GROMACS .gro file of C-alpha atoms in nm:
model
  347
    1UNK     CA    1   0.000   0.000   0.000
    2UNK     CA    2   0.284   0.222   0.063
    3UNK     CA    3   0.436   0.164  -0.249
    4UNK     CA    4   0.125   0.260  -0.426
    5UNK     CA    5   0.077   0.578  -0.264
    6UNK     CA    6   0.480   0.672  -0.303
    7UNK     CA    7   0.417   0.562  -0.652
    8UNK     CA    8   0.079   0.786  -0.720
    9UNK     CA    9   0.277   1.094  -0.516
   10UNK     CA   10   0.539   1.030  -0.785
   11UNK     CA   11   0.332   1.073  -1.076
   12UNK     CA   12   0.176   1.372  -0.896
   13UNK     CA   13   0.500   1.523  -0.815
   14UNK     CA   14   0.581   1.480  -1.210
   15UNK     CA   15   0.250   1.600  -1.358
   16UNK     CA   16   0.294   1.927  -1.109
   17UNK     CA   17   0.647   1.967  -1.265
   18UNK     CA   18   0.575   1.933  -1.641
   19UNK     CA   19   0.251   2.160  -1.596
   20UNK     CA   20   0.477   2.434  -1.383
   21UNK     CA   21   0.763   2.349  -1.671
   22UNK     CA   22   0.484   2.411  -1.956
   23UNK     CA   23   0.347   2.719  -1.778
   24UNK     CA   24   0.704   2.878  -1.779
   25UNK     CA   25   0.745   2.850  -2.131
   26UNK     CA   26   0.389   3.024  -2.224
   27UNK     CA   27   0.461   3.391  -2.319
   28UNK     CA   28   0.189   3.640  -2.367
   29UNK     CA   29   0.249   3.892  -2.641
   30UNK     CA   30   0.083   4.220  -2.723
   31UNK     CA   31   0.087   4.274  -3.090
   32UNK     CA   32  -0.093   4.510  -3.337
   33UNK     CA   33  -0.164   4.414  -3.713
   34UNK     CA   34   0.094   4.642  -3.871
   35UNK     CA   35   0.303   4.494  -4.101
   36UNK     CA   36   0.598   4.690  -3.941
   37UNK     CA   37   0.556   4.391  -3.698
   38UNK     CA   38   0.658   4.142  -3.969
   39UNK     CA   39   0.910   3.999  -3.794
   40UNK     CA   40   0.712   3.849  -3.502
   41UNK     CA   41   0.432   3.739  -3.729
   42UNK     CA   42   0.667   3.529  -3.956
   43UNK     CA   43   0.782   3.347  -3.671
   44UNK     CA   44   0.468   3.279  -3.565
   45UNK     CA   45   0.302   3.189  -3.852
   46UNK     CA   46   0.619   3.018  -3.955
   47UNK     CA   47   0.639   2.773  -3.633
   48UNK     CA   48   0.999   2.902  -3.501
   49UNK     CA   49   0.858   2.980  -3.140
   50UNK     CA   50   0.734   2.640  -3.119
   51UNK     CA   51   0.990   2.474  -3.273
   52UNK     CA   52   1.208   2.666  -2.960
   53UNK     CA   53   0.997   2.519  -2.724
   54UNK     CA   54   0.743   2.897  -2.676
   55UNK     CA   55   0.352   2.856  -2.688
   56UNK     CA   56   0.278   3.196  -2.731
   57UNK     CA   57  -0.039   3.364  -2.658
   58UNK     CA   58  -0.131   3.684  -2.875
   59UNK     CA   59  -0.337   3.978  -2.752
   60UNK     CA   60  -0.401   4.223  -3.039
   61UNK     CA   61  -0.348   4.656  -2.992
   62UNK     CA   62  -0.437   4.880  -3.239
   63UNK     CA   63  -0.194   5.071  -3.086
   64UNK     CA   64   0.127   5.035  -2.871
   65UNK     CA   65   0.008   5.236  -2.599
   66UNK     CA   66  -0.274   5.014  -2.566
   67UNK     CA   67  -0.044   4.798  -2.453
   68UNK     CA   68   0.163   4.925  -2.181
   69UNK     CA   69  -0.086   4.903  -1.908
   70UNK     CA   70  -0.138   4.525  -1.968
   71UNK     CA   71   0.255   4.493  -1.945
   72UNK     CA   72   0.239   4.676  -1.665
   73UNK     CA   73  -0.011   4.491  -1.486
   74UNK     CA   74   0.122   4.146  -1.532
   75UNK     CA   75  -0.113   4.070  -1.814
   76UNK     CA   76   0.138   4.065  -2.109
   77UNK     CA   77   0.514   3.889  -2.092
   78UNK     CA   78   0.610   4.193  -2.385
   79UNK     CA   79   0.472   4.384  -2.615
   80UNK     CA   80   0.559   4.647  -2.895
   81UNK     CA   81   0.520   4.949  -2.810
   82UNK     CA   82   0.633   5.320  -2.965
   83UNK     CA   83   0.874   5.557  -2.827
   84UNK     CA   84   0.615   5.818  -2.706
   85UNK     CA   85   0.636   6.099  -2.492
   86UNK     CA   86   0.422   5.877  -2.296
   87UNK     CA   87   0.676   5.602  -2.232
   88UNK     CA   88   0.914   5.826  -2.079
   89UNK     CA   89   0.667   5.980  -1.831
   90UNK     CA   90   0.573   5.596  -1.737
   91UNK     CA   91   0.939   5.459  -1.673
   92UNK     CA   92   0.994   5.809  -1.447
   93UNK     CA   93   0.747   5.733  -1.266
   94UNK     CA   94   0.854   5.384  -1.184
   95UNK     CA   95   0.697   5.189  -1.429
   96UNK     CA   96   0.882   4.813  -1.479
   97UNK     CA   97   0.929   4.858  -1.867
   98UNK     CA   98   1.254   4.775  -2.026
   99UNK     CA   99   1.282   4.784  -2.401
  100UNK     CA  100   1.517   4.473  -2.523
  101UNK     CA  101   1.411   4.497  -2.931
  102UNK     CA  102   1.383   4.644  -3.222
  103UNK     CA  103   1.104   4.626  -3.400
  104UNK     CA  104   1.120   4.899  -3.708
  105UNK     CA  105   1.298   5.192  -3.840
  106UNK     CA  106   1.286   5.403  -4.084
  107UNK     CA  107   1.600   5.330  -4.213
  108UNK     CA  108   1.651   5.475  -4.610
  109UNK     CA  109   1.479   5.413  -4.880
  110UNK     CA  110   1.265   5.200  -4.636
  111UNK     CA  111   1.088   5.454  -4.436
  112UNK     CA  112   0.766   5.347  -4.288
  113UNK     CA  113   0.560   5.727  -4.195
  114UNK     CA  114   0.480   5.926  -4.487
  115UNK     CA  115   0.346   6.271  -4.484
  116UNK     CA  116   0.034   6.328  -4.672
  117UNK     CA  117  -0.127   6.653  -4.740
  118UNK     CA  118  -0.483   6.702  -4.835
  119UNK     CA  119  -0.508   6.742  -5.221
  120UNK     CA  120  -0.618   7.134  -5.164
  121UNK     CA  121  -0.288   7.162  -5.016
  122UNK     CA  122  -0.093   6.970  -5.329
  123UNK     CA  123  -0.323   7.196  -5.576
  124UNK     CA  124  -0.161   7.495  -5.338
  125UNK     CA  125   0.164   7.397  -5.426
  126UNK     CA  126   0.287   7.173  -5.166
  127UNK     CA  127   0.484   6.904  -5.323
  128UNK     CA  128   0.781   6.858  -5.130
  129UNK     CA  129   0.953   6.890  -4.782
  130UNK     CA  130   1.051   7.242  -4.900
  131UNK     CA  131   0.693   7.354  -4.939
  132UNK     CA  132   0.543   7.286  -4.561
  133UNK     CA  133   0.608   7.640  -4.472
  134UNK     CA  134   0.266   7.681  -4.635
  135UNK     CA  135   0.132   7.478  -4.390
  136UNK     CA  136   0.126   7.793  -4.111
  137UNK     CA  137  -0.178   7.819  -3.938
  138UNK     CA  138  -0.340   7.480  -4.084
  139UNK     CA  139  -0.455   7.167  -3.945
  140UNK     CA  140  -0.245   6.866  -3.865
  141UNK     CA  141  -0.380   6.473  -3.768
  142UNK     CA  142  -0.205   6.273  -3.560
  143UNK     CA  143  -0.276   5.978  -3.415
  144UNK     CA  144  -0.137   6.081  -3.041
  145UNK     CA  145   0.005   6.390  -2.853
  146UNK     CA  146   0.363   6.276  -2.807
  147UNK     CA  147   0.352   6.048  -3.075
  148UNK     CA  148   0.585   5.878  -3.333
  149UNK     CA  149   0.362   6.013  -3.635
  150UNK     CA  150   0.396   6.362  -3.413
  151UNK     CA  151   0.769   6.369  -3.380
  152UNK     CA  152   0.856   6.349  -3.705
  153UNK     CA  153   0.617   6.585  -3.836
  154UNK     CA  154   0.697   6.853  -3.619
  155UNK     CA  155   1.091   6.772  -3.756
  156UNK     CA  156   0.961   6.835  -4.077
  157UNK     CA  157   0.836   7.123  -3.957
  158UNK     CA  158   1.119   7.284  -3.801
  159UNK     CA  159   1.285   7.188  -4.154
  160UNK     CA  160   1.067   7.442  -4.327
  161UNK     CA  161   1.147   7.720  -4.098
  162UNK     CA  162   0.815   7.671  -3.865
  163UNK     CA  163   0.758   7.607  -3.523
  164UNK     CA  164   0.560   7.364  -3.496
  165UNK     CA  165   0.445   7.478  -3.124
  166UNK     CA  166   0.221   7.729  -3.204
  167UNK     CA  167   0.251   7.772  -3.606
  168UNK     CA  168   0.005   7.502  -3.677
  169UNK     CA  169  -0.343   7.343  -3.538
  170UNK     CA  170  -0.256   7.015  -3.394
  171UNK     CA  171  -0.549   6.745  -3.451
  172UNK     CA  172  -0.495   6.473  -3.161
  173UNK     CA  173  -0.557   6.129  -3.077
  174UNK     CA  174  -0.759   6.016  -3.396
  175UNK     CA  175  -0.704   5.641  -3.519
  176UNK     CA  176  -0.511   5.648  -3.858
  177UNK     CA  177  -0.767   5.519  -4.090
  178UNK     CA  178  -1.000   5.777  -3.974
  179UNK     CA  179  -0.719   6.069  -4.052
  180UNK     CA  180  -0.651   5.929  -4.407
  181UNK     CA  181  -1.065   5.988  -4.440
  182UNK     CA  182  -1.037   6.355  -4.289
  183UNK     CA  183  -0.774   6.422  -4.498
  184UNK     CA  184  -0.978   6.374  -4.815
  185UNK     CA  185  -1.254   6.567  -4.664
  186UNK     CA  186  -1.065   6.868  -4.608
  187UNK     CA  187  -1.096   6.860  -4.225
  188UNK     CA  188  -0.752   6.794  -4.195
  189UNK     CA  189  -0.475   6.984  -4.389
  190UNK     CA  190  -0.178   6.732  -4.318
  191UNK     CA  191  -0.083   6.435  -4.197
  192UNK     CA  192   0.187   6.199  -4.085
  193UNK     CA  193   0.065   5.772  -4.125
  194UNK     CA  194   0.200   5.482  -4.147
  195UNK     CA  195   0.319   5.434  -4.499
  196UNK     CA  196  -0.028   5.141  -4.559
  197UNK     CA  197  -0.263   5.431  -4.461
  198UNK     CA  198  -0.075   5.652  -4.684
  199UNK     CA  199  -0.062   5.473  -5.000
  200UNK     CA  200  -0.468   5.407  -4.924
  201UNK     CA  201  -0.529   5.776  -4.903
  202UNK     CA  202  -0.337   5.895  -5.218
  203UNK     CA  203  -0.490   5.565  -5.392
  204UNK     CA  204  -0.830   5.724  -5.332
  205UNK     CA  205  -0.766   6.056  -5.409
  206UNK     CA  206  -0.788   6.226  -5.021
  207UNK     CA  207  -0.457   6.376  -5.050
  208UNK     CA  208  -0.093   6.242  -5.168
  209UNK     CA  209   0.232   6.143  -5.009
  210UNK     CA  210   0.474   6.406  -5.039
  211UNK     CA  211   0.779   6.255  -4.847
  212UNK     CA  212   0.874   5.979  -4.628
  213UNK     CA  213   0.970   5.936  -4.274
  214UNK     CA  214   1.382   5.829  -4.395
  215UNK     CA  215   1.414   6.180  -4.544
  216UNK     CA  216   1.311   6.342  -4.228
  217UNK     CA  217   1.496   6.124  -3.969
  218UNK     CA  218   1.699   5.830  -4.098
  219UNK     CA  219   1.732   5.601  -3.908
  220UNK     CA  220   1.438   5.703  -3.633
  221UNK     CA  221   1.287   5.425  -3.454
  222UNK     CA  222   0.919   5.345  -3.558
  223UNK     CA  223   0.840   5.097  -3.252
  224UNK     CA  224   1.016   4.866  -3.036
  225UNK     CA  225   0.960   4.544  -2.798
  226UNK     CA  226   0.961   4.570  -2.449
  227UNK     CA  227   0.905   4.342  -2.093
  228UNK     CA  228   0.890   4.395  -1.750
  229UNK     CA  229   1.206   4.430  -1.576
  230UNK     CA  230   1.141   4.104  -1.320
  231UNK     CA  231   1.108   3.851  -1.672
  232UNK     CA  232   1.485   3.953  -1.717
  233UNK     CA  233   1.570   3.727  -1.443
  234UNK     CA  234   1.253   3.511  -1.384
  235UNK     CA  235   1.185   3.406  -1.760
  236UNK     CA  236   1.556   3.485  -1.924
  237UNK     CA  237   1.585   3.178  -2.135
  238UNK     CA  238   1.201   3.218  -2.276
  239UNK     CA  239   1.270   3.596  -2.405
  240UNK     CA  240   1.649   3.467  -2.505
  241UNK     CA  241   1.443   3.186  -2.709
  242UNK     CA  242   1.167   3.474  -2.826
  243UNK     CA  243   1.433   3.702  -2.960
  244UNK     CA  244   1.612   3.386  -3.152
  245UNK     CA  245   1.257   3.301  -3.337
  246UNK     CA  246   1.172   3.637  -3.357
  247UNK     CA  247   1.537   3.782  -3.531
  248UNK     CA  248   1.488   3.468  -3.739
  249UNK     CA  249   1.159   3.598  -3.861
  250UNK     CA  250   1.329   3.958  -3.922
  251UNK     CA  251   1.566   3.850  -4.184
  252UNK     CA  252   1.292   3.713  -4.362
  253UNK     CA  253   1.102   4.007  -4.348
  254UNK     CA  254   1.375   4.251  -4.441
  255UNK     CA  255   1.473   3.978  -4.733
  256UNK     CA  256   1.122   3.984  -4.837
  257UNK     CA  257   1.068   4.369  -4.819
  258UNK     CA  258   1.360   4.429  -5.095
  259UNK     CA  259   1.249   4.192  -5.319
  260UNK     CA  260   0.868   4.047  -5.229
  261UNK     CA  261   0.834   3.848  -5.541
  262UNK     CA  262   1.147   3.646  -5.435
  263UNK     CA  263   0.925   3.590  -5.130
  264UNK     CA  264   0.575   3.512  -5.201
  265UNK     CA  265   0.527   3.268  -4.893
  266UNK     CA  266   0.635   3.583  -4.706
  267UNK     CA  267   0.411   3.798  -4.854
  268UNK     CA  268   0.139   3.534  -4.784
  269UNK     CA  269   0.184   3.526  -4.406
  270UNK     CA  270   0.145   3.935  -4.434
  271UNK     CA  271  -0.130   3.951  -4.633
  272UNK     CA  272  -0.335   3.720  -4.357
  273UNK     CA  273  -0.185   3.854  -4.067
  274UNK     CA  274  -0.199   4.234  -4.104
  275UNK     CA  275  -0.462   4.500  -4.185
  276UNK     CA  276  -0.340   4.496  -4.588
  277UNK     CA  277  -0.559   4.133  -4.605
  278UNK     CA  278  -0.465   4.118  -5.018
  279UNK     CA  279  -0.064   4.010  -5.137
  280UNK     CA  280  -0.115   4.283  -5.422
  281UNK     CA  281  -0.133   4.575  -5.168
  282UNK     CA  282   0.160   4.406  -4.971
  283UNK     CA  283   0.438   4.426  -5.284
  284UNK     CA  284   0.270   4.783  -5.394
  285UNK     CA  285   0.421   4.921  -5.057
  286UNK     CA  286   0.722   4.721  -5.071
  287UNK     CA  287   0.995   4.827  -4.948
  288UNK     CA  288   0.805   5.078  -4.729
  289UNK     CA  289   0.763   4.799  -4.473
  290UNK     CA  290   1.017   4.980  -4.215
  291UNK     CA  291   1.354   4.732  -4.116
  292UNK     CA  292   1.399   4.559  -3.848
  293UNK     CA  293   1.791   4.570  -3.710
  294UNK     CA  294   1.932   4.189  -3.764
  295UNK     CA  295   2.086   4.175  -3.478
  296UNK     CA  296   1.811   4.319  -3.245
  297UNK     CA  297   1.944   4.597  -3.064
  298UNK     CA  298   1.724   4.906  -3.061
  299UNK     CA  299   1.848   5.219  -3.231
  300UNK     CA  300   1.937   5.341  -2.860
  301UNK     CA  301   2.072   5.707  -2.992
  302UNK     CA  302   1.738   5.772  -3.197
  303UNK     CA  303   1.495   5.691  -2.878
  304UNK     CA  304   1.733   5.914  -2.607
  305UNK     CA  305   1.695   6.203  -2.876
  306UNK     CA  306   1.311   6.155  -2.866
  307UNK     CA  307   1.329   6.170  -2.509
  308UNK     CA  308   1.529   6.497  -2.556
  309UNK     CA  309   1.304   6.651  -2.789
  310UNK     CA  310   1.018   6.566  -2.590
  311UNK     CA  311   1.165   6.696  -2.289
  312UNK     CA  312   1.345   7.035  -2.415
  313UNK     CA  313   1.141   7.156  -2.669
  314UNK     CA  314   0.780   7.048  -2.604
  315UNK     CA  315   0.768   6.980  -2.225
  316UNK     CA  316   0.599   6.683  -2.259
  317UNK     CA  317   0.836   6.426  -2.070
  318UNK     CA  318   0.804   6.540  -1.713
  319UNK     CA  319   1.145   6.402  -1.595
  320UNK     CA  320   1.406   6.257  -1.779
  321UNK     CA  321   1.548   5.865  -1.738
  322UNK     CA  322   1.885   5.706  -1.823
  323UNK     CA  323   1.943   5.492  -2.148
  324UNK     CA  324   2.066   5.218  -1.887
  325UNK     CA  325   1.720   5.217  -1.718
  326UNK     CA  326   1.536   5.240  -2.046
  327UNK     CA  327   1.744   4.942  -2.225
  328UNK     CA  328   1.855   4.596  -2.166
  329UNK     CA  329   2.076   4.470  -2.447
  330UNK     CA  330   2.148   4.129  -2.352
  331UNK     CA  331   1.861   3.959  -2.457
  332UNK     CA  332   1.918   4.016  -2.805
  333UNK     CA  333   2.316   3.965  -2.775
  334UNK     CA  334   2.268   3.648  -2.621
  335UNK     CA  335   2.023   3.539  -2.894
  336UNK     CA  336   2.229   3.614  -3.204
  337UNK     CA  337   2.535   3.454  -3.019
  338UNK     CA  338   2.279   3.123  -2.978
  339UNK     CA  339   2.098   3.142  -3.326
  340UNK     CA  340   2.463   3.170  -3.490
  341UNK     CA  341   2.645   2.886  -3.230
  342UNK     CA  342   2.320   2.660  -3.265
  343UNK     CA  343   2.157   2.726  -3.590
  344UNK     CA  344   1.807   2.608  -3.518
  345UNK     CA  345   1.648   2.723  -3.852
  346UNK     CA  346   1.955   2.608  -4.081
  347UNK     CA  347   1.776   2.426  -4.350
   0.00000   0.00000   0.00000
């Protein structure tokens, strides 16, 4: 009888171990369907997660700062998320976010935000960078105070000899697709969109793209992927084993962006996984997908000068925090090292 019951604690003992083991390698990931996120979606659609021993469970944002409060709260294991004025103000104020990848830039001749200006203002004469000094006193959309699309307009801006404080309307906080539509109604004079919502407004005559976000900031990060500080210790080898499946699945996506009929299962995966739904409208934007950095290390220099900008010019960042407290490299180092000592996806 005693050997039974030592035998069924075994088997308990076992079953409690494989389900804690199984739990442990669960990760719960905040995504949006922008195909700046390629690189994750590949490697999901693709099987490299699993085939690294990840079940990952997918929560959907429209936006990155959707996000952040379910990160916060325990409810997501990472998420992407943009460098906002927003993020800043979070980590001052104690926040657990740490950003360990990238996850798009707009790095040249692949720049993901586009300008677009209503097609009053084209007929006006606005056609190029050099023309937005015309744009004194008018309306511009954006999707967030403090925001990515925000930034690099206002750059643009201060390009053209404006200040871009209090020498143009600011339209806040209104989803993308709904800015491409105010645009062509005139309610809107400019705006700044990721390059998908672009191409769809100048396809349907609300206003055209004039310039892209490489020529205003090459380089500047679009969006990166953060966790909570305690999974740097308490999950290390899951995000180690994320960041291997998920630079895998950034190759392919920069590979594919150059040359998308080289890539058509590539195209496939983005075509069901993103807003875009049809391969045609995928390889129109190509290469306008942004690029992900192969290696995985965020463009630190391009986020602290956000921060900067934020902070000195707009007073929107309330305090400012170090690049050490922002960033943790080693995730990604320790994943290339792995992916190029182990070779997982060598076919």
């Amino acid at each position: 009888m005693k050997a039974i019951t030592s035998l069924i604690s075994g088997v308990a003992l076992l079953c409690a171990v494989s389900v804690q083991a199984s739990a442990q390698d669960v990760l719960r990931v905040g995504e949006g369907p922008f195909i700046t996120g390629g690189g994750f979606l590949i490697a999901n659609e693709k099987g490299y997660f699993k085939k690294l021993g990840l079940q990952i469970e997918t929560k959907m944002f429209i936006d990155g700062q959707q996000a952040v409060p379910a990160l916060i709260a325990g409810d997501l294991d990472l998420t992407f998320m943009t460098a906002n004025a927003g993020l800043f103000n979070s980590v001052a104020r104690g926040a657990p976010i740490v950003v360990i990848l990238d996850r798009g830039n707009n790095k040249a001749d692949r720049g993901y935000t586009v300008i677009n200006v209503s097609k009053q203002m084209a007929e006006g004469g606005i056609k190029s960078l050099a023309d937005l000094g015309k744009l004194k006193g008018k309306k511009i959309g954006v999707s967030g105070t403090g925001s990515i699309n925000q930034y690099v307009f206002s750059l643009a801006l201060q390009k053209a000899g404006l200040d871009p404080r209090k020498d143009v309307q600011w339209v806040f906080n209104v989803p993308q697709p709904d800015l491409m539509k105010m645009l062509g109604q005139n309610q809107v004079d400019a705006t700044d969109l990721a390059y998908q919502f672009g191409f769809f407004a100048e396809k349907n005559g609300w206003g055209p793209m004039i310039a892209t976000g490489d020529k205003i900031d090459p380089d500047g990060t679009i969006a990166v992927i953060a966790t909570r500080q305690a999974l740097l210790k308490d999950k290390r080898d899951q995000l180690v084993r994320f960041a291997m499946a998920y630079l895998q699945g950034a190759k392919e996506f920069n590979a594919a962006a150059a040359n998308p009929d080289k890539h058509p299962e590539i195209v496939e995966i983005l075509a069901k996984t993103t807003a875009l739904q049809k391969p045609e409208t995928i390889k129109a934007i190509a290469p306008n997908w942004s690029y992900v950095n192969e290696d995985g290390i965020p463009n630190i220099p391009s986020v602290m000068k956000m921060q900067d900008y934020w902070a000195d010019y707009y007073d929107y960042v309330e305090k400012k925090i170090s690049a050490e407290r922002l960033f943790d490299t080693s995730i990604a180092k320790e994943a290339l090292r792995r992916l190029e000592t182990e070779k997982p996806f060598a076919k």
